[in-house]
């Protein structure tokens, strides 16, 4: 019975292994989306001791010689069109923080579509993928082999992005990095850094402008 809890910090790498479904959606069909098999690798490097009452970090402790945990699962992922990436940067938003914030908001709202817990999912946001030559956002089943959640999210990606937008819009916090009620995640292995709440709002509005068909 203690007055603190711990939270691990980790680097996560994700590698597509097989694309099972691929399509375009969104405004002008600019969003290229995928569903398939991926390999996820977790490298744990540190943990925090957090005060239960104040939620402040009491201390940090490095983790050495922890083996990388890897497994195969299913994921949905999509790219950010170059023209929107360019607009983000011209308006001074942090690209990495923007896609990271959207990833968190998507996972937070996924239970409204898939009847699951946010802890059943994991996510990775990449500000520049060398293969696709664009930023990518992944949401994957946090279970070896997958359990079908990400496939449902693939089928309803636009609905999920709309819910993510509503979540961020409805939050009254004024901080650049957001708060636990919008884009901060209690399960983020990167210590919720970087995050750009305003960038996420800007990009989601761009992705969803004038898009009416919610079946994709």
PDB file of N, CA, C and O in Angstrom, residues 92-120:
ATOM      1  N   UNK A  92       3.799  26.973 -38.998  1.00  0.00           N
ATOM      2  CA  UNK A  92       4.595  26.912 -37.774  1.00  0.00           C
ATOM      3  C   UNK A  92       4.239  25.799 -36.812  1.00  0.00           C
ATOM      4  O   UNK A  92       4.676  25.816 -35.658  1.00  0.00           O
ATOM      5  N   UNK A  93       3.467  24.808 -37.261  1.00  0.00           N
ATOM      6  CA  UNK A  93       3.121  23.699 -36.375  1.00  0.00           C
ATOM      7  C   UNK A  93       4.230  22.651 -36.368  1.00  0.00           C
ATOM      8  O   UNK A  93       4.989  22.521 -37.333  1.00  0.00           O
ATOM      9  N   UNK A  94       4.306  21.924 -35.277  1.00  0.00           N
ATOM     10  CA  UNK A  94       5.298  20.856 -35.139  1.00  0.00           C
ATOM     11  C   UNK A  94       4.730  19.591 -35.770  1.00  0.00           C
ATOM     12  O   UNK A  94       3.740  19.038 -35.293  1.00  0.00           O
ATOM     13  N   UNK A  95       5.351  19.112 -36.847  1.00  0.00           N
ATOM     14  CA  UNK A  95       4.815  17.972 -37.578  1.00  0.00           C
ATOM     15  C   UNK A  95       4.783  16.715 -36.716  1.00  0.00           C
ATOM     16  O   UNK A  95       3.767  16.014 -36.654  1.00  0.00           O
ATOM     17  N   UNK A  96       5.909  16.424 -36.041  1.00  0.00           N
ATOM     18  CA  UNK A  96       5.951  15.245 -35.186  1.00  0.00           C
ATOM     19  C   UNK A  96       4.938  15.319 -34.058  1.00  0.00           C
ATOM     20  O   UNK A  96       4.265  14.332 -33.743  1.00  0.00           O
ATOM     21  N   UNK A  97       4.819  16.492 -33.441  1.00  0.00           N
ATOM     22  CA  UNK A  97       3.856  16.674 -32.359  1.00  0.00           C
ATOM     23  C   UNK A  97       2.418  16.594 -32.844  1.00  0.00           C
ATOM     24  O   UNK A  97       1.527  16.131 -32.122  1.00  0.00           O
ATOM     25  N   UNK A  98       2.182  17.026 -34.082  1.00  0.00           N
ATOM     26  CA  UNK A  98       0.833  16.986 -34.658  1.00  0.00           C
ATOM     27  C   UNK A  98       0.363  15.552 -34.866  1.00  0.00           C
ATOM     28  O   UNK A  98      -0.735  15.171 -34.436  1.00  0.00           O
ATOM     29  N   UNK A  99       1.171  14.733 -35.542  1.00  0.00           N
ATOM     30  CA  UNK A  99       0.745  13.357 -35.811  1.00  0.00           C
ATOM     31  C   UNK A  99       0.695  12.538 -34.523  1.00  0.00           C
ATOM     32  O   UNK A  99      -0.149  11.639 -34.383  1.00  0.00           O
ATOM     33  N   UNK A 100       1.560  12.851 -33.576  1.00  0.00           N
ATOM     34  CA  UNK A 100       1.535  12.175 -32.277  1.00  0.00           C
ATOM     35  C   UNK A 100       0.237  12.488 -31.542  1.00  0.00           C
ATOM     36  O   UNK A 100      -0.405  11.590 -30.956  1.00  0.00           O
ATOM     37  N   UNK A 101      -0.188  13.736 -31.569  1.00  0.00           N
ATOM     38  CA  UNK A 101      -1.428  14.138 -30.901  1.00  0.00           C
ATOM     39  C   UNK A 101      -2.640  13.478 -31.554  1.00  0.00           C
ATOM     40  O   UNK A 101      -3.574  13.036 -30.868  1.00  0.00           O
ATOM     41  N   UNK A 102      -2.650  13.397 -32.879  1.00  0.00           N
ATOM     42  CA  UNK A 102      -3.761  12.745 -33.574  1.00  0.00           C
ATOM     43  C   UNK A 102      -3.809  11.261 -33.238  1.00  0.00           C
ATOM     44  O   UNK A 102      -4.888  10.687 -33.002  1.00  0.00           O
ATOM     45  N   UNK A 103      -2.653  10.626 -33.196  1.00  0.00           N
ATOM     46  CA  UNK A 103      -2.588   9.209 -32.813  1.00  0.00           C
ATOM     47  C   UNK A 103      -3.221   8.989 -31.440  1.00  0.00           C
ATOM     48  O   UNK A 103      -4.052   8.085 -31.248  1.00  0.00           O
ATOM     49  N   UNK A 104      -2.869   9.817 -30.464  1.00  0.00           N
ATOM     50  CA  UNK A 104      -3.426   9.686 -29.120  1.00  0.00           C
ATOM     51  C   UNK A 104      -4.938   9.897 -29.124  1.00  0.00           C
ATOM     52  O   UNK A 104      -5.677   9.151 -28.463  1.00  0.00           O
ATOM     53  N   UNK A 105      -5.404  10.911 -29.841  1.00  0.00           N
ATOM     54  CA  UNK A 105      -6.841  11.195 -29.878  1.00  0.00           C
ATOM     55  C   UNK A 105      -7.613  10.058 -30.540  1.00  0.00           C
ATOM     56  O   UNK A 105      -8.714   9.700 -30.109  1.00  0.00           O
ATOM     57  N   UNK A 106      -7.044   9.468 -31.583  1.00  0.00           N
ATOM     58  CA  UNK A 106      -7.689   8.333 -32.247  1.00  0.00           C
ATOM     59  C   UNK A 106      -7.837   7.153 -31.286  1.00  0.00           C
ATOM     60  O   UNK A 106      -8.914   6.530 -31.214  1.00  0.00           O
ATOM     61  N   UNK A 107      -6.776   6.835 -30.556  1.00  0.00           N
ATOM     62  CA  UNK A 107      -6.837   5.707 -29.626  1.00  0.00           C
ATOM     63  C   UNK A 107      -7.808   5.995 -28.492  1.00  0.00           C
ATOM     64  O   UNK A 107      -8.555   5.106 -28.050  1.00  0.00           O
ATOM     65  N   UNK A 108      -7.846   7.239 -28.034  1.00  0.00           N
ATOM     66  CA  UNK A 108      -8.764   7.604 -26.959  1.00  0.00           C
ATOM     67  C   UNK A 108     -10.218   7.426 -27.377  1.00  0.00           C
ATOM     68  O   UNK A 108     -11.073   7.045 -26.560  1.00  0.00           O
ATOM     69  N   UNK A 109     -10.528   7.689 -28.655  1.00  0.00           N
ATOM     70  CA  UNK A 109     -11.919   7.636 -29.125  1.00  0.00           C
ATOM     71  C   UNK A 109     -12.277   6.303 -29.774  1.00  0.00           C
ATOM     72  O   UNK A 109     -13.453   6.057 -30.071  1.00  0.00           O
ATOM     73  N   UNK A 110     -11.319   5.432 -29.999  1.00  0.00           N
ATOM     74  CA  UNK A 110     -11.598   4.136 -30.635  1.00  0.00           C
ATOM     75  C   UNK A 110     -12.659   3.315 -29.892  1.00  0.00           C
ATOM     76  O   UNK A 110     -13.466   2.633 -30.535  1.00  0.00           O
ATOM     77  N   UNK A 111     -12.721   3.344 -28.547  1.00  0.00           N
ATOM     78  CA  UNK A 111     -13.757   2.567 -27.864  1.00  0.00           C
ATOM     79  C   UNK A 111     -15.184   2.952 -28.265  1.00  0.00           C
ATOM     80  O   UNK A 111     -16.095   2.134 -28.131  1.00  0.00           O
ATOM     81  N   UNK A 112     -15.378   4.158 -28.766  1.00  0.00           N
ATOM     82  CA  UNK A 112     -16.723   4.564 -29.202  1.00  0.00           C
ATOM     83  C   UNK A 112     -17.151   3.829 -30.466  1.00  0.00           C
ATOM     84  O   UNK A 112     -18.344   3.731 -30.765  1.00  0.00           O
ATOM     85  N   UNK A 113     -16.183   3.292 -31.217  1.00  0.00           N
ATOM     86  CA  UNK A 113     -16.482   2.576 -32.459  1.00  0.00           C
ATOM     87  C   UNK A 113     -16.355   1.064 -32.315  1.00  0.00           C
ATOM     88  O   UNK A 113     -17.094   0.312 -32.935  1.00  0.00           O
ATOM     89  N   UNK A 114     -15.410   0.621 -31.514  1.00  0.00           N
ATOM     90  CA  UNK A 114     -15.083  -0.803 -31.490  1.00  0.00           C
ATOM     91  C   UNK A 114     -15.450  -1.513 -30.193  1.00  0.00           C
ATOM     92  O   UNK A 114     -15.196  -2.711 -30.056  1.00  0.00           O
ATOM     93  N   UNK A 115     -16.030  -0.806 -29.231  1.00  0.00           N
ATOM     94  CA  UNK A 115     -16.442  -1.428 -27.972  1.00  0.00           C
ATOM     95  C   UNK A 115     -15.290  -2.140 -27.266  1.00  0.00           C
ATOM     96  O   UNK A 115     -15.399  -3.290 -26.853  1.00  0.00           O
ATOM     97  N   UNK A 116     -14.188  -1.409 -27.171  1.00  0.00           N
ATOM     98  CA  UNK A 116     -13.002  -1.971 -26.512  1.00  0.00           C
ATOM     99  C   UNK A 116     -12.434  -0.920 -25.566  1.00  0.00           C
ATOM    100  O   UNK A 116     -12.972   0.193 -25.447  1.00  0.00           O
ATOM    101  N   UNK A 117     -11.349  -1.247 -24.901  1.00  0.00           N
ATOM    102  CA  UNK A 117     -10.628  -0.301 -24.062  1.00  0.00           C
ATOM    103  C   UNK A 117      -9.460   0.286 -24.846  1.00  0.00           C
ATOM    104  O   UNK A 117      -8.884  -0.388 -25.702  1.00  0.00           O
ATOM    105  N   UNK A 118      -9.105   1.526 -24.537  1.00  0.00           N
ATOM    106  CA  UNK A 118      -7.941   2.121 -25.202  1.00  0.00           C
ATOM    107  C   UNK A 118      -6.674   1.324 -24.911  1.00  0.00           C
ATOM    108  O   UNK A 118      -5.712   1.379 -25.665  1.00  0.00           O
ATOM    109  N   UNK A 119      -6.679   0.555 -23.834  1.00  0.00           N
ATOM    110  CA  UNK A 119      -5.508  -0.247 -23.484  1.00  0.00           C
ATOM    111  C   UNK A 119      -5.370  -1.472 -24.389  1.00  0.00           C
ATOM    112  O   UNK A 119      -4.360  -2.176 -24.342  1.00  0.00           O
ATOM    113  N   UNK A 120      -6.394  -1.729 -25.200  1.00  0.00           N
ATOM    114  CA  UNK A 120      -6.318  -2.832 -26.163  1.00  0.00           C
ATOM    115  C   UNK A 120      -5.585  -2.442 -27.440  1.00  0.00           C
ATOM    116  O   UNK A 120      -5.419  -3.281 -28.333  1.00  0.00           O
TER     117      UNK A 120
END
